[in-house]
mmCIF file of C-alpha atoms in Angstrom:
data_model
loop_
_atom_site.group_PDB
_atom_site.id
_atom_site.type_symbol
_atom_site.label_atom_id
_atom_site.label_comp_id
_atom_site.label_asym_id
_atom_site.label_seq_id
_atom_site.Cartn_x
_atom_site.Cartn_y
_atom_site.Cartn_z
ATOM 1 C CA GLU A 1 0.000 0.000 0.000
ATOM 2 C CA ILE A 2 1.317 3.429 -0.910
ATOM 3 C CA VAL A 3 1.258 5.773 2.077
ATOM 4 C CA LEU A 4 0.905 9.476 1.292
ATOM 5 C CA THR A 5 2.184 12.013 3.803
ATOM 6 C CA GLN A 6 1.073 15.616 3.430
ATOM 7 C CA SER A 7 2.778 18.625 4.917
ATOM 8 C CA PRO A 8 2.226 20.905 6.617
ATOM 9 C CA GLY A 9 -0.841 19.809 8.547
ATOM 10 C CA THR A 10 -2.105 23.365 8.676
ATOM 11 C CA LEU A 11 -1.105 26.397 6.639
ATOM 12 C CA SER A 12 -2.082 29.827 7.977
ATOM 13 C CA LEU A 13 -2.047 32.429 5.229
ATOM 14 C CA SER A 14 -3.743 35.657 4.189
ATOM 15 C CA PRO A 15 -5.780 36.204 1.033
ATOM 16 C CA GLY A 16 -3.487 37.056 -1.862
ATOM 17 C CA GLU A 17 -0.606 35.000 -0.517
ATOM 18 C CA ARG A 18 0.931 31.949 -2.170
ATOM 19 C CA ALA A 19 0.236 28.472 -0.773
ATOM 20 C CA THR A 20 2.565 25.523 -1.295
ATOM 21 C CA LEU A 21 1.343 22.107 -0.198
ATOM 22 C CA SER A 22 3.474 18.975 -0.227
ATOM 23 C CA CYS A 23 2.588 15.310 -0.708
ATOM 24 C CA ARG A 24 5.232 12.613 -0.309
ATOM 25 C CA ALA A 25 4.646 8.977 -1.255
ATOM 26 C CA SER A 26 6.178 5.941 0.444
ATOM 27 C CA GLN A 27 6.980 4.518 -2.989
ATOM 28 C CA SER A 28 6.937 5.807 -6.524
ATOM 29 C CA VAL A 29 3.492 6.697 -7.904
ATOM 30 C CA SER A 30 3.232 5.040 -11.298
ATOM 31 C CA SER A 31 2.716 7.245 -14.337
ATOM 32 C CA SER A 32 2.060 10.232 -12.097
ATOM 33 C CA TYR A 33 -1.356 8.911 -11.102
ATOM 34 C CA LEU A 34 -1.594 11.603 -8.467
ATOM 35 C CA ALA A 35 -4.597 13.833 -7.835
ATOM 36 C CA TRP A 36 -5.451 16.743 -5.558
ATOM 37 C CA TYR A 37 -8.886 17.425 -4.100
ATOM 38 C CA GLN A 38 -10.370 20.368 -2.231
ATOM 39 C CA GLN A 39 -12.946 19.852 0.480
ATOM 40 C CA LYS A 40 -14.950 22.520 2.269
ATOM 41 C CA PRO A 41 -16.938 21.873 5.460
ATOM 42 C CA GLY A 42 -20.090 19.895 4.825
ATOM 43 C CA GLN A 43 -19.257 19.326 1.170
ATOM 44 C CA ALA A 44 -17.956 16.465 -0.925
ATOM 45 C CA PRO A 45 -14.388 16.658 -2.191
ATOM 46 C CA ARG A 46 -13.811 18.354 -5.537
ATOM 47 C CA LEU A 47 -11.191 17.248 -8.040
ATOM 48 C CA LEU A 48 -8.626 19.977 -8.719
ATOM 49 C CA ILE A 49 -5.632 18.261 -10.319
ATOM 50 C CA TYR A 50 -5.095 14.850 -11.937
ATOM 51 C CA GLY A 51 -2.069 13.265 -13.536
ATOM 52 C CA ALA A 52 0.008 15.321 -11.073
ATOM 53 C CA SER A 53 -0.266 18.510 -13.129
ATOM 54 C CA SER A 54 -3.449 18.643 -15.223
ATOM 55 C CA ARG A 55 -6.230 20.906 -14.031
ATOM 56 C CA ALA A 56 -9.721 19.440 -13.905
ATOM 57 C CA THR A 57 -12.561 21.075 -15.785
ATOM 58 C CA GLY A 58 -13.413 24.531 -14.482
ATOM 59 C CA ILE A 59 -10.493 24.808 -12.079
ATOM 60 C CA PRO A 60 -8.894 28.282 -12.091
ATOM 61 C CA ASP A 61 -5.316 28.583 -13.283
ATOM 62 C CA ARG A 62 -4.137 29.837 -9.889
ATOM 63 C CA PHE A 63 -4.102 26.138 -8.963
ATOM 64 C CA SER A 64 -1.163 24.158 -10.296
ATOM 65 C CA GLY A 65 0.346 20.774 -9.584
ATOM 66 C CA SER A 66 3.846 19.472 -10.096
ATOM 67 C CA GLY A 67 6.112 16.584 -9.203
ATOM 68 C CA SER A 68 6.774 12.967 -10.056
ATOM 69 C CA GLY A 69 7.930 9.764 -8.436
ATOM 70 C CA THR A 70 7.470 10.276 -4.733
ATOM 71 C CA ASP A 71 7.305 14.065 -4.340
ATOM 72 C CA PHE A 72 4.375 16.192 -5.433
ATOM 73 C CA THR A 73 3.308 19.781 -4.851
ATOM 74 C CA LEU A 74 0.060 21.744 -5.119
ATOM 75 C CA THR A 75 0.545 25.492 -5.500
ATOM 76 C CA ILE A 76 -2.129 28.156 -5.194
ATOM 77 C CA THR A 77 -0.532 31.327 -6.530
ATOM 78 C CA ARG A 78 -2.847 33.932 -4.961
ATOM 79 C CA LEU A 79 -5.288 32.742 -2.355
ATOM 80 C CA GLU A 80 -8.883 33.796 -2.826
ATOM 81 C CA PRO A 81 -11.346 33.750 0.112
ATOM 82 C CA GLU A 82 -13.017 30.636 -1.331
ATOM 83 C CA ASP A 83 -9.714 28.706 -1.355
ATOM 84 C CA PHE A 84 -9.575 28.282 2.404
ATOM 85 C CA ALA A 85 -10.342 24.594 2.788
ATOM 86 C CA VAL A 86 -8.760 21.189 3.318
ATOM 87 C CA TYR A 87 -6.707 19.697 0.497
ATOM 88 C CA TYR A 88 -6.042 16.010 -0.040
ATOM 89 C CA CYS A 89 -3.630 14.279 -2.350
ATOM 90 C CA GLN A 90 -4.503 10.826 -3.683
ATOM 91 C CA GLN A 91 -2.735 8.173 -5.682
ATOM 92 C CA TYR A 92 -4.905 6.150 -8.037
ATOM 93 C CA GLY A 93 -2.317 4.105 -9.881
ATOM 94 C CA SER A 94 -2.449 1.069 -7.634
ATOM 95 C CA SER A 95 -4.808 -0.619 -5.235
ATOM 96 C CA PRO A 96 -5.713 0.296 -2.677
ATOM 97 C CA ARG A 97 -6.186 3.849 -3.817
ATOM 98 C CA THR A 98 -4.911 5.960 -0.943
ATOM 99 C CA PHE A 99 -5.297 9.519 0.290
ATOM 100 C CA GLY A 100 -3.014 11.737 2.276
ATOM 101 C CA GLN A 101 -4.227 12.907 5.672
ATOM 102 C CA GLY A 102 -4.965 16.398 4.374
ATOM 103 C CA THR A 103 -3.612 19.936 4.690
ATOM 104 C CA LYS A 104 -5.889 22.618 6.082
ATOM 105 C CA VAL A 105 -5.392 26.057 4.571
ATOM 106 C CA GLU A 106 -6.783 28.554 7.061
ATOM 107 C CA ILE A 107 -7.086 32.310 7.149
ATOM 108 C CA LYS A 108 -4.332 33.964 9.130
ATOM 109 C CA GLN B 1 -25.818 17.983 -15.758
ATOM 110 C CA VAL B 2 -23.595 15.171 -14.608
ATOM 111 C CA GLN B 3 -24.446 14.239 -11.035
ATOM 112 C CA LEU B 4 -24.552 11.505 -8.459
ATOM 113 C CA VAL B 5 -27.406 11.611 -5.951
ATOM 114 C CA GLN B 6 -27.143 9.433 -2.879
ATOM 115 C CA SER B 7 -29.763 8.064 -0.521
ATOM 116 C CA GLY B 8 -30.522 9.681 2.794
ATOM 117 C CA ALA B 9 -28.988 9.405 6.223
ATOM 118 C CA GLU B 10 -29.211 6.137 8.129
ATOM 119 C CA VAL B 11 -29.091 5.187 11.797
ATOM 120 C CA LYS B 12 -28.218 1.577 12.516
ATOM 121 C CA LYS B 13 -27.545 -0.572 15.551
ATOM 122 C CA PRO B 14 -24.255 -2.421 15.971
ATOM 123 C CA GLY B 15 -24.264 -5.700 14.070
ATOM 124 C CA ALA B 16 -26.778 -4.507 11.486
ATOM 125 C CA SER B 17 -26.207 -3.834 7.785
ATOM 126 C CA VAL B 18 -26.664 -0.704 5.741
ATOM 127 C CA LYS B 19 -27.176 -0.301 1.997
ATOM 128 C CA VAL B 20 -26.447 3.074 0.433
ATOM 129 C CA SER B 21 -27.509 3.938 -3.099
ATOM 130 C CA CYS B 22 -26.014 6.352 -5.603
ATOM 131 C CA LYS B 23 -28.025 7.311 -8.688
ATOM 132 C CA ALA B 24 -26.165 8.668 -11.686
ATOM 133 C CA SER B 25 -27.485 11.009 -14.332
ATOM 134 C CA GLY B 26 -26.214 13.168 -17.170
ATOM 135 C CA TYR B 27 -23.719 10.687 -18.599
ATOM 136 C CA THR B 28 -23.404 7.155 -19.945
ATOM 137 C CA PHE B 29 -23.603 5.173 -16.724
ATOM 138 C CA SER B 30 -22.294 1.929 -18.187
ATOM 139 C CA SER B 31 -19.016 3.503 -19.321
ATOM 140 C CA TYR B 32 -17.548 4.444 -15.967
ATOM 141 C CA TYR B 33 -16.061 2.811 -12.903
ATOM 142 C CA MET B 34 -17.478 3.807 -9.537
ATOM 143 C CA HIS B 35 -15.749 4.065 -6.185
ATOM 144 C CA TRP B 36 -16.894 4.333 -2.606
ATOM 145 C CA VAL B 37 -15.013 6.504 -0.113
ATOM 146 C CA ARG B 38 -15.849 7.171 3.499
ATOM 147 C CA GLN B 39 -14.979 9.907 5.974
ATOM 148 C CA ALA B 40 -15.355 9.505 9.719
ATOM 149 C CA PRO B 41 -16.277 12.666 11.654
ATOM 150 C CA GLY B 42 -13.354 15.095 11.628
ATOM 151 C CA GLN B 43 -11.151 12.615 9.804
ATOM 152 C CA GLY B 44 -9.683 12.136 6.330
ATOM 153 C CA LEU B 45 -10.830 10.201 3.283
ATOM 154 C CA GLU B 46 -10.705 6.413 3.176
ATOM 155 C CA TRP B 47 -11.117 4.411 -0.032
ATOM 156 C CA MET B 48 -13.371 1.377 0.286
ATOM 157 C CA GLY B 49 -13.490 -0.165 -3.155
ATOM 158 C CA ILE B 50 -14.344 -0.020 -6.838
ATOM 159 C CA ILE B 51 -16.889 -1.615 -9.169
ATOM 160 C CA ASN B 52 -16.355 -1.870 -12.915
ATOM 161 C CA PRO B 53 -18.751 -0.463 -15.533
ATOM 162 C CA SER B 54 -20.535 -3.752 -16.185
ATOM 163 C CA GLY B 55 -20.810 -4.620 -12.510
ATOM 164 C CA ASP B 56 -19.175 -8.023 -12.804
ATOM 165 C CA SER B 57 -15.910 -7.108 -11.145
ATOM 166 C CA THR B 58 -15.171 -5.481 -7.829
ATOM 167 C CA SER B 59 -12.077 -4.785 -5.768
ATOM 168 C CA TYR B 60 -12.276 -3.941 -2.103
ATOM 169 C CA ALA B 61 -9.807 -2.494 0.349
ATOM 170 C CA GLN B 62 -8.500 -5.268 2.554
ATOM 171 C CA LYS B 63 -9.936 -3.576 5.622
ATOM 172 C CA PHE B 64 -13.473 -4.111 4.326
ATOM 173 C CA GLN B 65 -13.069 -7.534 2.709
ATOM 174 C CA GLY B 66 -15.880 -9.823 3.805
ATOM 175 C CA ARG B 67 -18.067 -6.968 5.049
ATOM 176 C CA VAL B 68 -18.670 -4.837 1.961
ATOM 177 C CA THR B 69 -20.535 -5.571 -1.239
ATOM 178 C CA MET B 70 -20.740 -3.191 -4.182
ATOM 179 C CA THR B 71 -23.274 -3.721 -6.936
ATOM 180 C CA ARG B 72 -24.784 -1.726 -9.770
ATOM 181 C CA ASP B 73 -28.052 -1.741 -11.678
ATOM 182 C CA THR B 74 -27.676 -0.507 -15.232
ATOM 183 C CA SER B 75 -31.443 -0.291 -15.733
ATOM 184 C CA THR B 76 -31.711 2.429 -13.077
ATOM 185 C CA SER B 77 -28.158 3.858 -13.344
ATOM 186 C CA THR B 78 -27.640 3.160 -9.676
ATOM 187 C CA VAL B 79 -24.756 1.757 -7.703
ATOM 188 C CA TYR B 80 -25.069 0.314 -4.237
ATOM 189 C CA MET B 81 -22.726 -0.202 -1.318
ATOM 190 C CA GLU B 82 -23.747 -2.570 1.451
ATOM 191 C CA LEU B 83 -21.720 -2.774 4.649
ATOM 192 C CA SER B 84 -22.502 -5.486 7.171
ATOM 193 C CA SER B 85 -21.632 -6.249 10.806
ATOM 194 C CA LEU B 86 -21.653 -2.538 11.568
ATOM 195 C CA ARG B 87 -19.750 -1.192 14.555
ATOM 196 C CA SER B 88 -19.455 2.267 16.022
ATOM 197 C CA GLU B 89 -16.234 2.883 14.083
ATOM 198 C CA ASP B 90 -18.254 2.674 10.851
ATOM 199 C CA THR B 91 -20.002 5.932 11.716
ATOM 200 C CA ALA B 92 -19.045 8.137 8.793
ATOM 201 C CA VAL B 93 -20.148 9.950 5.680
ATOM 202 C CA TYR B 94 -20.096 7.579 2.730
ATOM 203 C CA TYR B 95 -19.463 8.974 -0.752
ATOM 204 C CA CYS B 96 -19.775 7.439 -4.188
ATOM 205 C CA ALA B 97 -17.380 8.876 -6.760
ATOM 206 C CA ARG B 98 -16.996 8.363 -10.494
ATOM 207 C CA GLY B 99 -13.638 7.207 -11.782
ATOM 208 C CA THR B 100 -12.535 8.718 -15.067
ATOM 209 C CA ALA B 101 -10.991 5.364 -16.035
ATOM 210 C CA ARG B 102 -9.971 2.108 -14.357
ATOM 211 C CA LEU B 103 -6.909 4.015 -13.247
ATOM 212 C CA GLY B 104 -8.504 7.401 -13.085
ATOM 213 C CA ALA B 105 -9.074 10.236 -10.678
ATOM 214 C CA PHE B 106 -12.472 10.741 -9.078
ATOM 215 C CA ASP B 107 -14.093 13.546 -11.039
ATOM 216 C CA ILE B 108 -17.701 13.499 -9.846
ATOM 217 C CA TRP B 109 -18.796 12.883 -6.249
ATOM 218 C CA GLY B 110 -22.125 12.233 -4.644
ATOM 219 C CA GLN B 111 -23.290 14.535 -1.883
ATOM 220 C CA GLY B 112 -22.544 11.934 0.785
ATOM 221 C CA THR B 113 -24.678 9.775 3.060
ATOM 222 C CA MET B 114 -24.267 9.950 6.822
ATOM 223 C CA VAL B 115 -24.387 6.539 8.471
ATOM 224 C CA THR B 116 -24.559 6.527 12.252
ATOM 225 C CA VAL B 117 -24.004 3.311 14.168
ATOM 226 C CA SER B 118 -25.286 3.549 17.700
ATOM 227 C CA SER B 119 -27.025 1.335 20.199
#
């Protein structure tokens, strides 16, 4: 099973600032089958990034993903008020599919 | 529009079973894999398993082997997840999610179904 470790656990930032979230895998994620999801309280997760760096439909270009192998990054260039949420990385290239424990981006 | 609509909240006693439904609309149901993911209160996301487009193949997380059954009904565009021998630790929100491919990200999610296990 591939274990995903996200850091930091919480990121305290102000609107307009840049957010950098990390996701590290216990073993290489095949073919960059790595996704990022955003979840707000009381809502289902929403797909942001797939294939490590491709934005899902309708996702603003302030969200970008990068990385390969075991190290991946989600960057939000300028935080908007609606971006404060919990973010999860997920690998879907092998079973079981696994999620990281999440990074909460909170308003400073 | 493309959506997944799940059945309503459930309250069950320990040892009972629960069956959650997820009705798809707005796309070709028989072309996509479907996953189930759960989230305990205040916790992260936990993958439970996957069912293939035709419904004749499933793969479950080892943790749920023997307790979970996923099925789908093409005639009603509905997938089901049944979890048996419920215990308090199964209290969670259960989500269905569409997979973009067999090895694909989860692009559409249901709204979630709260299952509470309590005596």
